[in-house]
mmCIF file of C-alpha atoms (C1' of nucleotides) in Angstrom:
data_model
loop_
_atom_site.group_PDB
_atom_site.id
_atom_site.type_symbol
_atom_site.label_atom_id
_atom_site.label_comp_id
_atom_site.label_asym_id
_atom_site.label_seq_id
_atom_site.Cartn_x
_atom_site.Cartn_y
_atom_site.Cartn_z
ATOM 1 C CA UNK A 6 2.961 -33.413 9.838
ATOM 2 C CA UNK A 7 6.241 -33.411 11.720
ATOM 3 C CA UNK A 8 6.588 -30.015 13.304
ATOM 4 C CA UNK A 9 10.103 -28.721 13.422
ATOM 5 C CA UNK A 10 11.566 -26.842 16.328
ATOM 6 C CA UNK A 11 11.447 -23.744 14.197
ATOM 7 C CA UNK A 12 7.712 -24.145 13.647
ATOM 8 C CA UNK A 13 7.132 -24.649 17.354
ATOM 9 C CA UNK A 14 8.911 -21.405 18.078
ATOM 10 C CA UNK A 15 6.761 -19.552 15.557
ATOM 11 C CA UNK A 16 3.641 -21.109 17.052
ATOM 12 C CA UNK A 17 4.543 -20.022 20.555
ATOM 13 C CA UNK A 18 5.486 -16.541 19.373
ATOM 14 C CA UNK A 19 2.208 -16.121 17.487
ATOM 15 C CA UNK A 20 0.252 -17.129 20.551
ATOM 16 C CA UNK A 21 2.060 -14.556 22.661
ATOM 17 C CA UNK A 22 1.518 -11.984 19.942
ATOM 18 C CA UNK A 23 -2.229 -12.517 19.842
ATOM 19 C CA UNK A 24 -2.511 -11.481 23.428
ATOM 20 C CA UNK A 25 -0.292 -8.601 24.345
ATOM 21 C CA UNK A 26 1.141 -7.612 20.986
ATOM 22 C CA UNK A 27 4.796 -7.633 19.901
ATOM 23 C CA UNK A 28 5.995 -6.432 23.297
ATOM 24 C CA UNK A 29 4.627 -9.626 24.851
ATOM 25 C CA UNK A 30 6.730 -11.726 22.491
ATOM 26 C CA UNK A 31 9.874 -12.070 24.572
ATOM 27 C CA UNK A 32 12.484 -14.640 23.683
ATOM 28 C CA UNK A 33 12.462 -15.830 27.268
ATOM 29 C CA UNK A 34 8.731 -16.495 27.177
ATOM 30 C CA UNK A 35 8.923 -18.128 23.762
ATOM 31 C CA UNK A 36 11.694 -20.398 24.942
ATOM 32 C CA UNK A 37 9.785 -21.288 28.083
ATOM 33 C CA UNK A 38 6.680 -22.255 26.079
ATOM 34 C CA UNK A 39 8.721 -24.568 23.870
ATOM 35 C CA UNK A 40 10.946 -25.882 26.624
ATOM 36 C CA UNK A 41 14.291 -24.465 25.578
ATOM 37 C CA UNK A 42 16.506 -21.700 26.836
ATOM 38 C CA UNK A 43 15.935 -18.105 25.819
ATOM 39 C CA UNK A 44 18.928 -18.253 23.507
ATOM 40 C CA UNK A 45 17.800 -21.248 21.498
ATOM 41 C CA UNK A 46 15.738 -19.107 19.070
ATOM 42 C CA UNK A 47 18.967 -17.516 17.869
ATOM 43 C CA UNK A 48 19.854 -20.788 16.173
ATOM 44 C CA UNK A 49 16.704 -20.504 14.041
ATOM 45 C CA UNK A 50 16.234 -16.768 13.676
ATOM 46 C CA UNK A 51 18.701 -13.933 13.330
ATOM 47 C CA UNK A 52 16.996 -11.903 16.031
ATOM 48 C CA UNK A 53 13.582 -11.096 17.488
ATOM 49 C CA UNK A 54 12.524 -9.104 14.420
ATOM 50 C CA UNK A 55 13.314 -12.089 12.234
ATOM 51 C CA UNK A 56 11.055 -14.229 14.400
ATOM 52 C CA UNK A 57 8.245 -11.695 14.092
ATOM 53 C CA UNK A 58 8.767 -11.601 10.320
ATOM 54 C CA UNK A 59 8.374 -15.373 10.249
ATOM 55 C CA UNK A 60 4.958 -15.026 11.891
ATOM 56 C CA UNK A 61 3.947 -12.419 9.326
ATOM 57 C CA UNK A 62 5.033 -14.443 6.310
ATOM 58 C CA UNK A 63 3.312 -17.557 7.626
ATOM 59 C CA UNK A 64 0.139 -15.528 8.085
ATOM 60 C CA UNK A 65 0.432 -14.157 4.569
ATOM 61 C CA UNK A 66 0.933 -17.629 3.136
ATOM 62 C CA UNK A 67 -2.065 -18.998 5.001
ATOM 63 C CA UNK A 68 -4.250 -16.201 3.741
ATOM 64 C CA UNK A 69 -3.167 -16.916 0.183
ATOM 65 C CA UNK A 70 -3.900 -20.625 0.569
ATOM 66 C CA UNK A 71 -7.268 -21.746 -0.777
ATOM 67 C CA UNK A 72 -9.750 -22.225 2.029
ATOM 68 C CA UNK A 73 -11.505 -25.589 2.217
ATOM 69 C CA UNK A 74 -15.108 -25.158 1.147
ATOM 70 C CA UNK A 75 -17.854 -26.774 3.188
ATOM 71 C CA UNK A 76 -19.933 -27.539 0.114
ATOM 72 C CA UNK A 77 -17.432 -29.866 -1.482
ATOM 73 C CA UNK A 78 -14.987 -28.966 -4.213
ATOM 74 C CA UNK A 79 -15.525 -25.583 -5.733
ATOM 75 C CA UNK A 80 -13.281 -24.939 -8.702
ATOM 76 C CA UNK A 81 -14.384 -21.336 -9.187
ATOM 77 C CA UNK A 82 -12.015 -18.638 -7.991
ATOM 78 C CA UNK A 83 -13.176 -16.304 -5.234
ATOM 79 C CA UNK A 84 -14.409 -12.927 -6.433
ATOM 80 C CA UNK A 85 -12.575 -9.707 -5.680
ATOM 81 C CA UNK A 86 -15.384 -8.838 -3.321
ATOM 82 C CA UNK A 87 -15.093 -12.127 -1.445
ATOM 83 C CA UNK A 88 -11.335 -11.668 -1.152
ATOM 84 C CA UNK A 89 -11.730 -8.197 0.333
ATOM 85 C CA UNK A 90 -14.404 -9.303 2.786
ATOM 86 C CA UNK A 91 -12.131 -12.172 3.787
ATOM 87 C CA UNK A 92 -9.285 -9.754 4.284
ATOM 88 C CA UNK A 93 -11.327 -7.526 6.573
ATOM 89 C CA UNK A 94 -12.673 -10.431 8.593
ATOM 90 C CA UNK A 95 -9.206 -11.838 9.079
ATOM 91 C CA UNK A 96 -7.990 -8.441 10.282
ATOM 92 C CA UNK A 97 -10.812 -8.037 12.775
ATOM 93 C CA UNK A 98 -10.348 -11.578 14.027
ATOM 94 C CA UNK A 99 -6.576 -11.391 14.439
ATOM 95 C CA UNK A 100 -5.754 -7.728 15.082
ATOM 96 C CA UNK A 101 -2.187 -8.267 16.215
ATOM 97 C CA UNK A 102 -1.254 -10.513 13.304
ATOM 98 C CA UNK A 103 -2.850 -8.030 10.934
ATOM 99 C CA UNK A 104 -0.936 -5.088 12.384
ATOM 100 C CA UNK A 105 2.292 -7.029 12.387
ATOM 101 C CA UNK A 106 1.943 -8.324 8.847
ATOM 102 C CA UNK A 107 1.339 -4.890 7.376
ATOM 103 C CA UNK A 108 3.334 -2.979 9.921
ATOM 104 C CA UNK A 109 6.751 -2.718 8.361
ATOM 105 C CA UNK A 110 9.434 -4.521 6.314
ATOM 106 C CA UNK A 111 8.158 -6.752 3.485
ATOM 107 C CA UNK A 112 10.769 -5.239 1.223
ATOM 108 C CA UNK A 113 13.520 -6.248 3.603
ATOM 109 C CA UNK A 114 12.506 -9.844 4.122
ATOM 110 C CA UNK A 115 12.592 -11.807 0.855
ATOM 111 C CA UNK A 116 10.236 -14.527 2.034
ATOM 112 C CA UNK A 117 7.701 -11.970 3.219
ATOM 113 C CA UNK A 118 7.936 -9.952 0.016
ATOM 114 C CA UNK A 119 7.267 -13.028 -2.096
ATOM 115 C CA UNK A 120 4.251 -13.999 -0.009
ATOM 116 C CA UNK A 121 2.832 -10.495 -0.263
ATOM 117 C CA UNK A 122 3.306 -10.348 -4.027
ATOM 118 C CA UNK A 123 1.658 -13.705 -4.599
ATOM 119 C CA UNK A 124 -1.254 -12.620 -2.439
ATOM 120 C CA UNK A 125 -1.732 -9.456 -4.444
ATOM 121 C CA UNK A 126 -1.398 -11.241 -7.784
ATOM 122 C CA UNK A 127 -4.383 -13.317 -6.829
ATOM 123 C CA UNK A 128 -6.401 -10.201 -6.122
ATOM 124 C CA UNK A 129 -5.332 -8.532 -9.374
ATOM 125 C CA UNK A 130 -6.608 -11.544 -11.312
ATOM 126 C CA UNK A 131 -9.955 -11.355 -9.549
ATOM 127 C CA UNK A 132 -10.150 -7.633 -10.284
ATOM 128 C CA UNK A 133 -9.599 -8.240 -13.995
ATOM 129 C CA UNK A 134 -12.389 -10.794 -14.025
ATOM 130 C CA UNK A 135 -14.720 -8.306 -12.330
ATOM 131 C CA UNK A 136 -13.721 -5.612 -14.799
ATOM 132 C CA UNK A 137 -14.594 -7.895 -17.706
ATOM 133 C CA UNK A 138 -17.971 -8.565 -16.126
ATOM 134 C CA UNK A 139 -18.641 -4.856 -15.733
ATOM 135 C CA UNK A 140 -18.651 -4.989 -11.949
ATOM 136 C CA UNK A 141 -15.560 -2.846 -11.604
ATOM 137 C CA UNK A 142 -14.526 0.160 -13.695
ATOM 138 C CA UNK A 143 -12.009 -0.294 -16.490
ATOM 139 C CA UNK A 144 -8.460 0.985 -16.177
ATOM 140 C CA UNK A 145 -5.129 -0.218 -14.844
ATOM 141 C CA UNK A 146 -5.981 -3.363 -12.835
ATOM 142 C CA UNK A 147 -3.053 -2.759 -10.495
ATOM 143 C CA UNK A 148 -4.452 0.637 -9.640
ATOM 144 C CA UNK A 149 -7.999 -0.579 -9.081
ATOM 145 C CA UNK A 150 -6.552 -3.348 -6.925
ATOM 146 C CA UNK A 151 -4.653 -0.792 -4.885
ATOM 147 C CA UNK A 152 -7.880 1.143 -4.384
ATOM 148 C CA UNK A 153 -9.706 -1.901 -3.043
ATOM 149 C CA UNK A 154 -6.801 -2.933 -0.864
ATOM 150 C CA UNK A 155 -6.386 0.559 0.557
ATOM 151 C CA UNK A 156 -10.035 0.815 1.530
ATOM 152 C CA UNK A 157 -10.214 -2.612 3.127
ATOM 153 C CA UNK A 158 -6.949 -2.057 4.960
ATOM 154 C CA UNK A 159 -7.899 1.405 6.179
ATOM 155 C CA UNK A 160 -11.384 0.337 7.247
ATOM 156 C CA UNK A 161 -10.004 -2.541 9.292
ATOM 157 C CA UNK A 162 -7.189 -0.496 10.808
ATOM 158 C CA UNK A 163 -9.434 2.414 11.800
ATOM 159 C CA UNK A 164 -12.040 0.065 13.198
ATOM 160 C CA UNK A 165 -9.405 -1.642 15.341
ATOM 161 C CA UNK A 166 -8.093 1.631 16.725
ATOM 162 C CA UNK A 167 -11.598 2.996 17.290
ATOM 163 C CA UNK A 168 -11.238 5.824 14.799
ATOM 164 C CA UNK A 169 -13.863 4.662 12.355
ATOM 165 C CA UNK A 170 -17.128 5.769 13.909
ATOM 166 C CA UNK A 171 -18.039 8.668 16.129
ATOM 167 C CA UNK A 172 -19.051 8.404 19.777
ATOM 168 C CA UNK A 173 -20.758 5.051 19.750
ATOM 169 C CA UNK A 174 -23.692 6.363 17.771
ATOM 170 C CA UNK A 175 -23.822 5.215 14.197
ATOM 171 C CA UNK A 176 -21.331 2.390 14.506
ATOM 172 C CA UNK A 177 -19.867 1.733 11.066
ATOM 173 C CA UNK A 178 -18.723 -1.766 10.245
ATOM 174 C CA UNK A 179 -15.631 -2.192 8.041
ATOM 175 C CA UNK A 180 -17.464 -4.792 5.974
ATOM 176 C CA UNK A 181 -20.163 -2.217 5.263
ATOM 177 C CA UNK A 182 -17.553 0.116 3.802
ATOM 178 C CA UNK A 183 -16.253 -2.615 1.500
ATOM 179 C CA UNK A 184 -19.813 -3.238 0.340
ATOM 180 C CA UNK A 185 -20.395 0.490 -0.137
ATOM 181 C CA UNK A 186 -17.272 0.838 -2.259
ATOM 182 C CA UNK A 187 -18.201 -2.070 -4.515
ATOM 183 C CA UNK A 188 -21.633 -0.536 -4.921
ATOM 184 C CA UNK A 189 -20.244 2.837 -5.972
ATOM 185 C CA UNK A 190 -17.695 1.255 -8.279
ATOM 186 C CA UNK A 191 -20.351 -0.822 -10.008
ATOM 187 C CA UNK A 192 -22.425 2.289 -10.610
ATOM 188 C CA UNK A 193 -19.360 4.127 -11.915
ATOM 189 C CA UNK A 194 -18.369 1.327 -14.292
ATOM 190 C CA UNK A 195 -21.435 1.491 -16.499
ATOM 191 C CA UNK B 30 5.012 31.797 23.941
ATOM 192 C CA UNK B 31 6.370 30.492 27.235
ATOM 193 C CA UNK B 32 7.032 26.809 26.771
ATOM 194 C CA UNK B 33 6.360 24.739 29.819
ATOM 195 C CA UNK B 34 8.538 21.889 30.947
ATOM 196 C CA UNK B 35 5.754 19.563 29.875
ATOM 197 C CA UNK B 36 5.818 20.977 26.343
ATOM 198 C CA UNK B 37 9.594 20.616 26.172
ATOM 199 C CA UNK B 38 9.293 16.964 27.080
ATOM 200 C CA UNK B 39 6.700 16.405 24.350
ATOM 201 C CA UNK B 40 8.929 18.212 21.862
ATOM 202 C CA UNK B 41 11.921 16.058 22.676
ATOM 203 C CA UNK B 42 9.850 12.886 22.600
ATOM 204 C CA UNK B 43 8.353 13.780 19.199
ATOM 205 C CA UNK B 44 11.810 14.381 17.788
ATOM 206 C CA UNK B 45 12.999 10.993 19.002
ATOM 207 C CA UNK B 46 9.842 9.420 17.627
ATOM 208 C CA UNK B 47 10.366 10.846 14.147
ATOM 209 C CA UNK B 48 13.614 9.001 13.833
ATOM 210 C CA UNK B 49 13.527 5.517 15.283
ATOM 211 C CA UNK B 50 9.879 5.153 16.191
ATOM 212 C CA UNK B 51 8.367 4.581 19.641
ATOM 213 C CA UNK B 52 11.202 2.294 20.706
ATOM 214 C CA UNK B 53 13.621 5.199 20.332
ATOM 215 C CA UNK B 54 11.559 7.274 22.736
ATOM 216 C CA UNK B 55 13.229 6.320 26.011
ATOM 217 C CA UNK B 56 12.630 8.335 29.137
ATOM 218 C CA UNK B 57 16.367 8.528 29.653
ATOM 219 C CA UNK B 58 16.930 10.064 26.220
ATOM 220 C CA UNK B 59 13.992 12.433 26.619
ATOM 221 C CA UNK B 60 15.307 13.587 29.972
ATOM 222 C CA UNK B 61 18.790 14.068 28.569
ATOM 223 C CA UNK B 62 17.491 16.221 25.706
ATOM 224 C CA UNK B 63 15.632 18.487 28.125
ATOM 225 C CA UNK B 64 18.292 18.463 30.795
ATOM 226 C CA UNK B 65 16.518 16.610 33.563
ATOM 227 C CA UNK B 66 16.791 13.174 35.059
ATOM 228 C CA UNK B 67 15.065 10.211 33.490
ATOM 229 C CA UNK B 68 12.485 10.235 36.261
ATOM 230 C CA UNK B 69 11.378 13.839 35.837
ATOM 231 C CA UNK B 70 8.807 12.952 33.131
ATOM 232 C CA UNK B 71 6.859 10.989 35.744
ATOM 233 C CA UNK B 72 5.865 14.276 37.328
ATOM 234 C CA UNK B 73 4.171 15.328 34.096
ATOM 235 C CA UNK B 74 2.995 12.023 32.628
ATOM 236 C CA UNK B 75 1.682 8.881 34.230
ATOM 237 C CA UNK B 76 4.040 6.690 32.235
ATOM 238 C CA UNK B 77 5.698 6.358 28.840
ATOM 239 C CA UNK B 78 2.417 5.549 27.103
ATOM 240 C CA UNK B 79 0.911 8.721 28.500
ATOM 241 C CA UNK B 80 3.785 10.711 27.035
ATOM 242 C CA UNK B 81 3.261 9.082 23.639
ATOM 243 C CA UNK B 82 -0.461 9.839 23.865
ATOM 244 C CA UNK B 83 0.409 13.490 24.467
ATOM 245 C CA UNK B 84 2.355 13.541 21.196
ATOM 246 C CA UNK B 85 -0.598 12.013 19.382
ATOM 247 C CA UNK B 86 -3.162 14.440 20.749
ATOM 248 C CA UNK B 87 -0.934 17.420 19.971
ATOM 249 C CA UNK B 88 -0.561 16.154 16.422
ATOM 250 C CA UNK B 89 -4.308 15.711 16.113
ATOM 251 C CA UNK B 90 -4.946 19.216 17.390
ATOM 252 C CA UNK B 91 -2.415 20.707 14.990
ATOM 253 C CA UNK B 92 -4.003 18.929 12.082
ATOM 254 C CA UNK B 93 -7.407 20.266 13.079
ATOM 255 C CA UNK B 94 -6.083 23.806 13.380
ATOM 256 C CA UNK B 95 -6.694 26.013 10.328
ATOM 257 C CA UNK B 96 -3.524 26.347 8.306
ATOM 258 C CA UNK B 97 -2.357 29.880 7.534
ATOM 259 C CA UNK B 98 -2.974 30.627 3.887
ATOM 260 C CA UNK B 99 -0.242 32.293 1.883
ATOM 261 C CA UNK B 100 -2.723 34.310 -0.121
ATOM 262 C CA UNK B 101 -4.089 36.235 2.820
ATOM 263 C CA UNK B 102 -7.296 35.520 4.648
ATOM 264 C CA UNK B 103 -9.446 32.849 3.098
ATOM 265 C CA UNK B 104 -12.765 32.465 4.825
ATOM 266 C CA UNK B 105 -13.876 29.485 2.736
ATOM 267 C CA UNK B 106 -13.702 26.079 4.389
ATOM 268 C CA UNK B 107 -11.439 23.440 2.865
ATOM 269 C CA UNK B 108 -13.212 20.890 0.690
ATOM 270 C CA UNK B 109 -13.486 17.240 1.672
ATOM 271 C CA UNK B 110 -11.037 16.469 -1.097
ATOM 272 C CA UNK B 111 -8.501 18.993 0.188
ATOM 273 C CA UNK B 112 -8.835 17.606 3.696
ATOM 274 C CA UNK B 113 -8.154 14.067 2.521
ATOM 275 C CA UNK B 114 -5.165 15.090 0.419
ATOM 276 C CA UNK B 115 -3.835 17.001 3.403
ATOM 277 C CA UNK B 116 -4.310 13.933 5.564
ATOM 278 C CA UNK B 117 -2.353 11.732 3.176
ATOM 279 C CA UNK B 118 0.444 14.248 2.776
ATOM 280 C CA UNK B 119 0.784 14.624 6.525
ATOM 281 C CA UNK B 120 0.981 10.848 6.902
ATOM 282 C CA UNK B 121 3.662 10.488 4.242
ATOM 283 C CA UNK B 122 5.625 13.379 5.697
ATOM 284 C CA UNK B 123 5.473 12.214 9.309
ATOM 285 C CA UNK B 124 5.140 8.420 9.199
ATOM 286 C CA UNK B 125 5.883 7.794 12.848
ATOM 287 C CA UNK B 126 3.484 10.426 14.132
ATOM 288 C CA UNK B 127 0.834 9.084 11.785
ATOM 289 C CA UNK B 128 1.294 5.508 12.961
ATOM 290 C CA UNK B 129 1.327 6.566 16.577
ATOM 291 C CA UNK B 130 -1.734 8.787 16.334
ATOM 292 C CA UNK B 131 -3.881 6.095 14.749
ATOM 293 C CA UNK B 132 -2.138 3.184 16.332
ATOM 294 C CA UNK B 133 -4.148 2.532 19.460
ATOM 295 C CA UNK B 134 -6.066 4.107 22.337
ATOM 296 C CA UNK B 135 -8.101 7.221 21.513
ATOM 297 C CA UNK B 136 -10.994 5.785 23.487
ATOM 298 C CA UNK B 137 -8.831 5.470 26.544
ATOM 299 C CA UNK B 138 -7.353 8.948 26.566
ATOM 300 C CA UNK B 139 -10.059 11.619 26.940
ATOM 301 C CA UNK B 140 -7.972 14.409 25.460
ATOM 302 C CA UNK B 141 -7.086 12.310 22.437
ATOM 303 C CA UNK B 142 -10.677 11.203 21.900
ATOM 304 C CA UNK B 143 -11.899 14.785 21.917
ATOM 305 C CA UNK B 144 -9.268 15.872 19.414
ATOM 306 C CA UNK B 145 -10.144 12.981 17.108
ATOM 307 C CA UNK B 146 -13.865 13.711 17.270
ATOM 308 C CA UNK B 147 -13.404 17.392 16.515
ATOM 309 C CA UNK B 148 -11.197 16.483 13.569
ATOM 310 C CA UNK B 149 -13.815 14.153 12.136
ATOM 311 C CA UNK B 150 -16.662 16.620 12.706
ATOM 312 C CA UNK B 151 -14.842 19.016 10.418
ATOM 313 C CA UNK B 152 -14.623 16.375 7.721
ATOM 314 C CA UNK B 153 -18.296 15.416 8.081
ATOM 315 C CA UNK B 154 -19.282 19.034 7.520
ATOM 316 C CA UNK B 155 -17.169 19.176 4.360
ATOM 317 C CA UNK B 156 -18.718 15.926 3.151
ATOM 318 C CA UNK B 157 -22.232 17.338 3.575
ATOM 319 C CA UNK B 158 -21.277 20.382 1.557
ATOM 320 C CA UNK B 159 -19.925 18.183 -1.230
ATOM 321 C CA UNK B 160 -23.073 16.051 -1.143
ATOM 322 C CA UNK B 161 -25.225 19.155 -1.587
ATOM 323 C CA UNK B 162 -23.074 20.161 -4.567
ATOM 324 C CA UNK B 163 -23.468 16.735 -6.143
ATOM 325 C CA UNK B 164 -19.788 15.877 -5.859
ATOM 326 C CA UNK B 165 -20.381 13.060 -3.408
ATOM 327 C CA UNK B 166 -23.237 10.542 -3.340
ATOM 328 C CA UNK B 167 -26.167 11.109 -0.994
ATOM 329 C CA UNK B 168 -26.634 9.000 2.102
ATOM 330 C CA UNK B 169 -25.519 9.005 5.723
ATOM 331 C CA UNK B 170 -22.731 11.640 5.875
ATOM 332 C CA UNK B 171 -21.028 9.770 8.702
ATOM 333 C CA UNK B 172 -20.801 6.690 6.530
ATOM 334 C CA UNK B 173 -19.504 8.511 3.471
ATOM 335 C CA UNK B 174 -16.973 10.208 5.732
ATOM 336 C CA UNK B 175 -15.868 6.834 7.055
ATOM 337 C CA UNK B 176 -15.401 5.649 3.475
ATOM 338 C CA UNK B 177 -13.155 8.574 2.599
ATOM 339 C CA UNK B 178 -11.211 8.298 5.830
ATOM 340 C CA UNK B 179 -10.711 4.569 5.414
ATOM 341 C CA UNK B 180 -9.345 4.919 1.904
ATOM 342 C CA UNK B 181 -6.984 7.769 2.739
ATOM 343 C CA UNK B 182 -5.785 5.995 5.852
ATOM 344 C CA UNK B 183 -5.295 2.670 4.122
ATOM 345 C CA UNK B 184 -3.549 4.203 1.129
ATOM 346 C CA UNK B 185 -1.100 6.048 3.353
ATOM 347 C CA UNK B 186 -0.476 3.075 5.632
ATOM 348 C CA UNK B 187 0.094 0.624 2.800
ATOM 349 C CA UNK B 188 2.344 3.076 0.990
ATOM 350 C CA UNK B 189 4.451 3.499 4.122
ATOM 351 C CA UNK B 190 4.842 -0.231 4.618
ATOM 352 C CA UNK B 191 5.555 -0.844 0.927
ATOM 353 C CA UNK B 192 2.447 -2.931 0.370
ATOM 354 C CA UNK B 193 0.706 -0.580 -2.030
ATOM 355 C CA UNK B 194 2.404 -1.245 -5.341
ATOM 356 C CA UNK B 195 3.957 -4.345 -6.823
ATOM 357 C CA UNK B 196 7.658 -4.823 -7.495
ATOM 358 C CA UNK B 197 8.657 -1.276 -8.240
ATOM 359 C CA UNK B 198 6.835 -1.293 -11.561
ATOM 360 C CA UNK B 199 3.665 0.742 -11.633
ATOM 361 C CA UNK B 200 4.296 2.748 -8.490
ATOM 362 C CA UNK B 201 0.946 3.884 -7.137
ATOM 363 C CA UNK B 202 0.821 7.118 -5.183
ATOM 364 C CA UNK B 203 -1.621 7.360 -2.256
ATOM 365 C CA UNK B 204 -2.756 10.759 -3.487
ATOM 366 C CA UNK B 205 -3.691 9.156 -6.793
ATOM 367 C CA UNK B 206 -5.985 6.739 -4.993
ATOM 368 C CA UNK B 207 -7.735 9.593 -3.199
ATOM 369 C CA UNK B 208 -8.229 11.313 -6.552
ATOM 370 C CA UNK B 209 -9.493 8.068 -8.115
ATOM 371 C CA UNK B 210 -12.028 7.569 -5.350
ATOM 372 C CA UNK B 211 -13.390 11.096 -5.647
ATOM 373 C CA UNK B 212 -13.685 10.562 -9.380
ATOM 374 C CA UNK B 213 -15.663 7.347 -9.001
ATOM 375 C CA UNK B 214 -17.854 8.852 -6.281
ATOM 376 C CA UNK B 215 -18.682 11.855 -8.423
ATOM 377 C CA UNK B 216 -19.711 9.584 -11.287
ATOM 378 C CA UNK B 217 -21.806 7.481 -8.914
ATOM 379 C CA UNK B 218 -23.565 10.499 -7.415
ATOM 380 C CA UNK B 219 -25.276 11.667 -10.574
ATOM 381 C "C1'" DA C 21 5.035 21.012 43.226
ATOM 382 C "C1'" DC C 22 8.987 19.276 41.068
ATOM 383 C "C1'" DC C 23 13.254 16.853 40.865
ATOM 384 C "C1'" DT C 24 17.190 13.410 41.911
ATOM 385 C "C1'" DG C 25 19.872 9.024 42.640
ATOM 386 C "C1'" DA C 26 19.751 4.374 43.722
ATOM 387 C "C1'" DA C 27 17.568 0.255 43.093
ATOM 388 C "C1'" DC C 28 14.564 -3.538 40.962
ATOM 389 C "C1'" DA C 29 12.853 -6.539 37.520
ATOM 390 C "C1'" DC C 30 13.000 -7.319 32.811
ATOM 391 C "C1'" DC C 31 14.652 -7.487 28.142
ATOM 392 C "C1'" DG C 32 17.659 -8.410 23.588
ATOM 393 C "C1'" DT C 33 21.973 -9.864 22.447
ATOM 394 C "C1'" DT C 34 26.697 -11.872 22.810
ATOM 395 C "C1'" DC C 35 29.876 -15.405 23.936
ATOM 396 C "C1'" DA C 36 32.397 -19.248 25.682
ATOM 397 C "C1'" DA C 37 31.378 -23.801 26.364
ATOM 398 C "C1'" DG C 38 29.140 -28.116 25.886
ATOM 399 C "C1'" DT C 39 26.888 -32.494 22.853
ATOM 400 C "C1'" DA D 8 24.057 -28.411 13.980
ATOM 401 C "C1'" DC D 9 21.870 -27.149 18.106
ATOM 402 C "C1'" DC D 10 21.693 -25.817 22.857
ATOM 403 C "C1'" DT D 11 23.000 -23.783 27.617
ATOM 404 C "C1'" DG D 12 24.397 -20.488 31.369
ATOM 405 C "C1'" DA D 13 26.560 -16.379 32.528
ATOM 406 C "C1'" DA D 14 27.211 -11.855 31.440
ATOM 407 C "C1'" DC D 15 26.456 -7.050 29.385
ATOM 408 C "C1'" DA D 16 24.057 -2.939 28.278
ATOM 409 C "C1'" DC D 17 19.655 -1.010 28.308
ATOM 410 C "C1'" DC D 18 15.006 -0.067 29.641
ATOM 411 C "C1'" DG D 19 10.428 1.292 32.459
ATOM 412 C "C1'" DT D 20 9.113 1.943 36.909
ATOM 413 C "C1'" DT D 21 9.320 2.614 42.019
ATOM 414 C "C1'" DC D 22 10.813 4.874 46.086
ATOM 415 C "C1'" DA D 23 13.052 7.424 49.619
ATOM 416 C "C1'" DA D 24 14.912 11.734 49.902
ATOM 417 C "C1'" DG D 25 15.736 16.459 48.846
ATOM 418 C "C1'" DT D 26 14.118 21.860 47.630
#
DNA sequence: ACCTGAACACCGTTCAAGT
DNA sequence: ACCTGAACACCGTTCAAGT
């Protein structure tokens, strides 16, 4: 469990990110939290953006990692629906990490791109299982996956920026929209 | 058509935003483009964030404005589907304005909140029309609207950040996802 | 009412220098 | 291989002063 200096820097940066967003992640503050000078990060990351990318890829890898179940070992894979609900909950719980992770790059940073692809592959597999069970409509699994991902992502993003519901009345929860979509898709797949 | 100093500042800021994002919008550069000092904007906007909010609300108002039709006067209202396609196209055409407009605030800035509400009201009305025609499933119009908005928003945002499709192969277009959703919803509404 | 110039605190990045 | 301190260019914001 030895934590490297690099990991400590990412930890500190993520903490600053959570409150205050990317602007609050200053190399001086990161260095101060770890106990090094504000130039030390340059020995571990190319620049500030590279440090932010490291947070994003770590977040992506954690999300892809199997969560420990409280009811002992569970060998069954999570359903597409469970994955999407998990995605939305993670976004609402860690807004800044969510925005950062899906904010830019991915195609620029190799590590980030790989993490994103592996995360999606997992979802595609779950979609195919659901299709076979008749819970999701047939058709290109990649495209159905994109549909699910787009809805969950948009619901979370709009909810975070306050654009989802109207003036207070009729508050719409992003999880409700995920449930609605799965309901419609099940009806459409018969 | 007299353009006020305030409008000129918004124009210049929007142009800087389009290339380079919010970080490229510096008060010094804005002032230079208009021909004033870098402090002049403070007489028209509280701070930089207020200037960015002005760009967002102008964009929101423009999107809500009826587009001139090339085939003369058309008194019919745009369909929900047309509105969503228009939304996605606008996002793909002006990524930075899209990200800025739906990035934060809205509930903080009164002008922005009003523009957003009026924009959504228009979409809710179109949704109700489609529901009556049997093209969209029955149920709370606000909630169905949120579903459409979430998908269009998520599809555009993921496409812009490169998270929509896998490694080049099987490129998924955000407009395709909007079309897919309307297809599924029509099937589910019968 | 609107604008200017100087100044302040802060930031990312570079670089010479240390171990 | 990793770190430090000084320095540079740049930025948002404030303020006294002008018209």
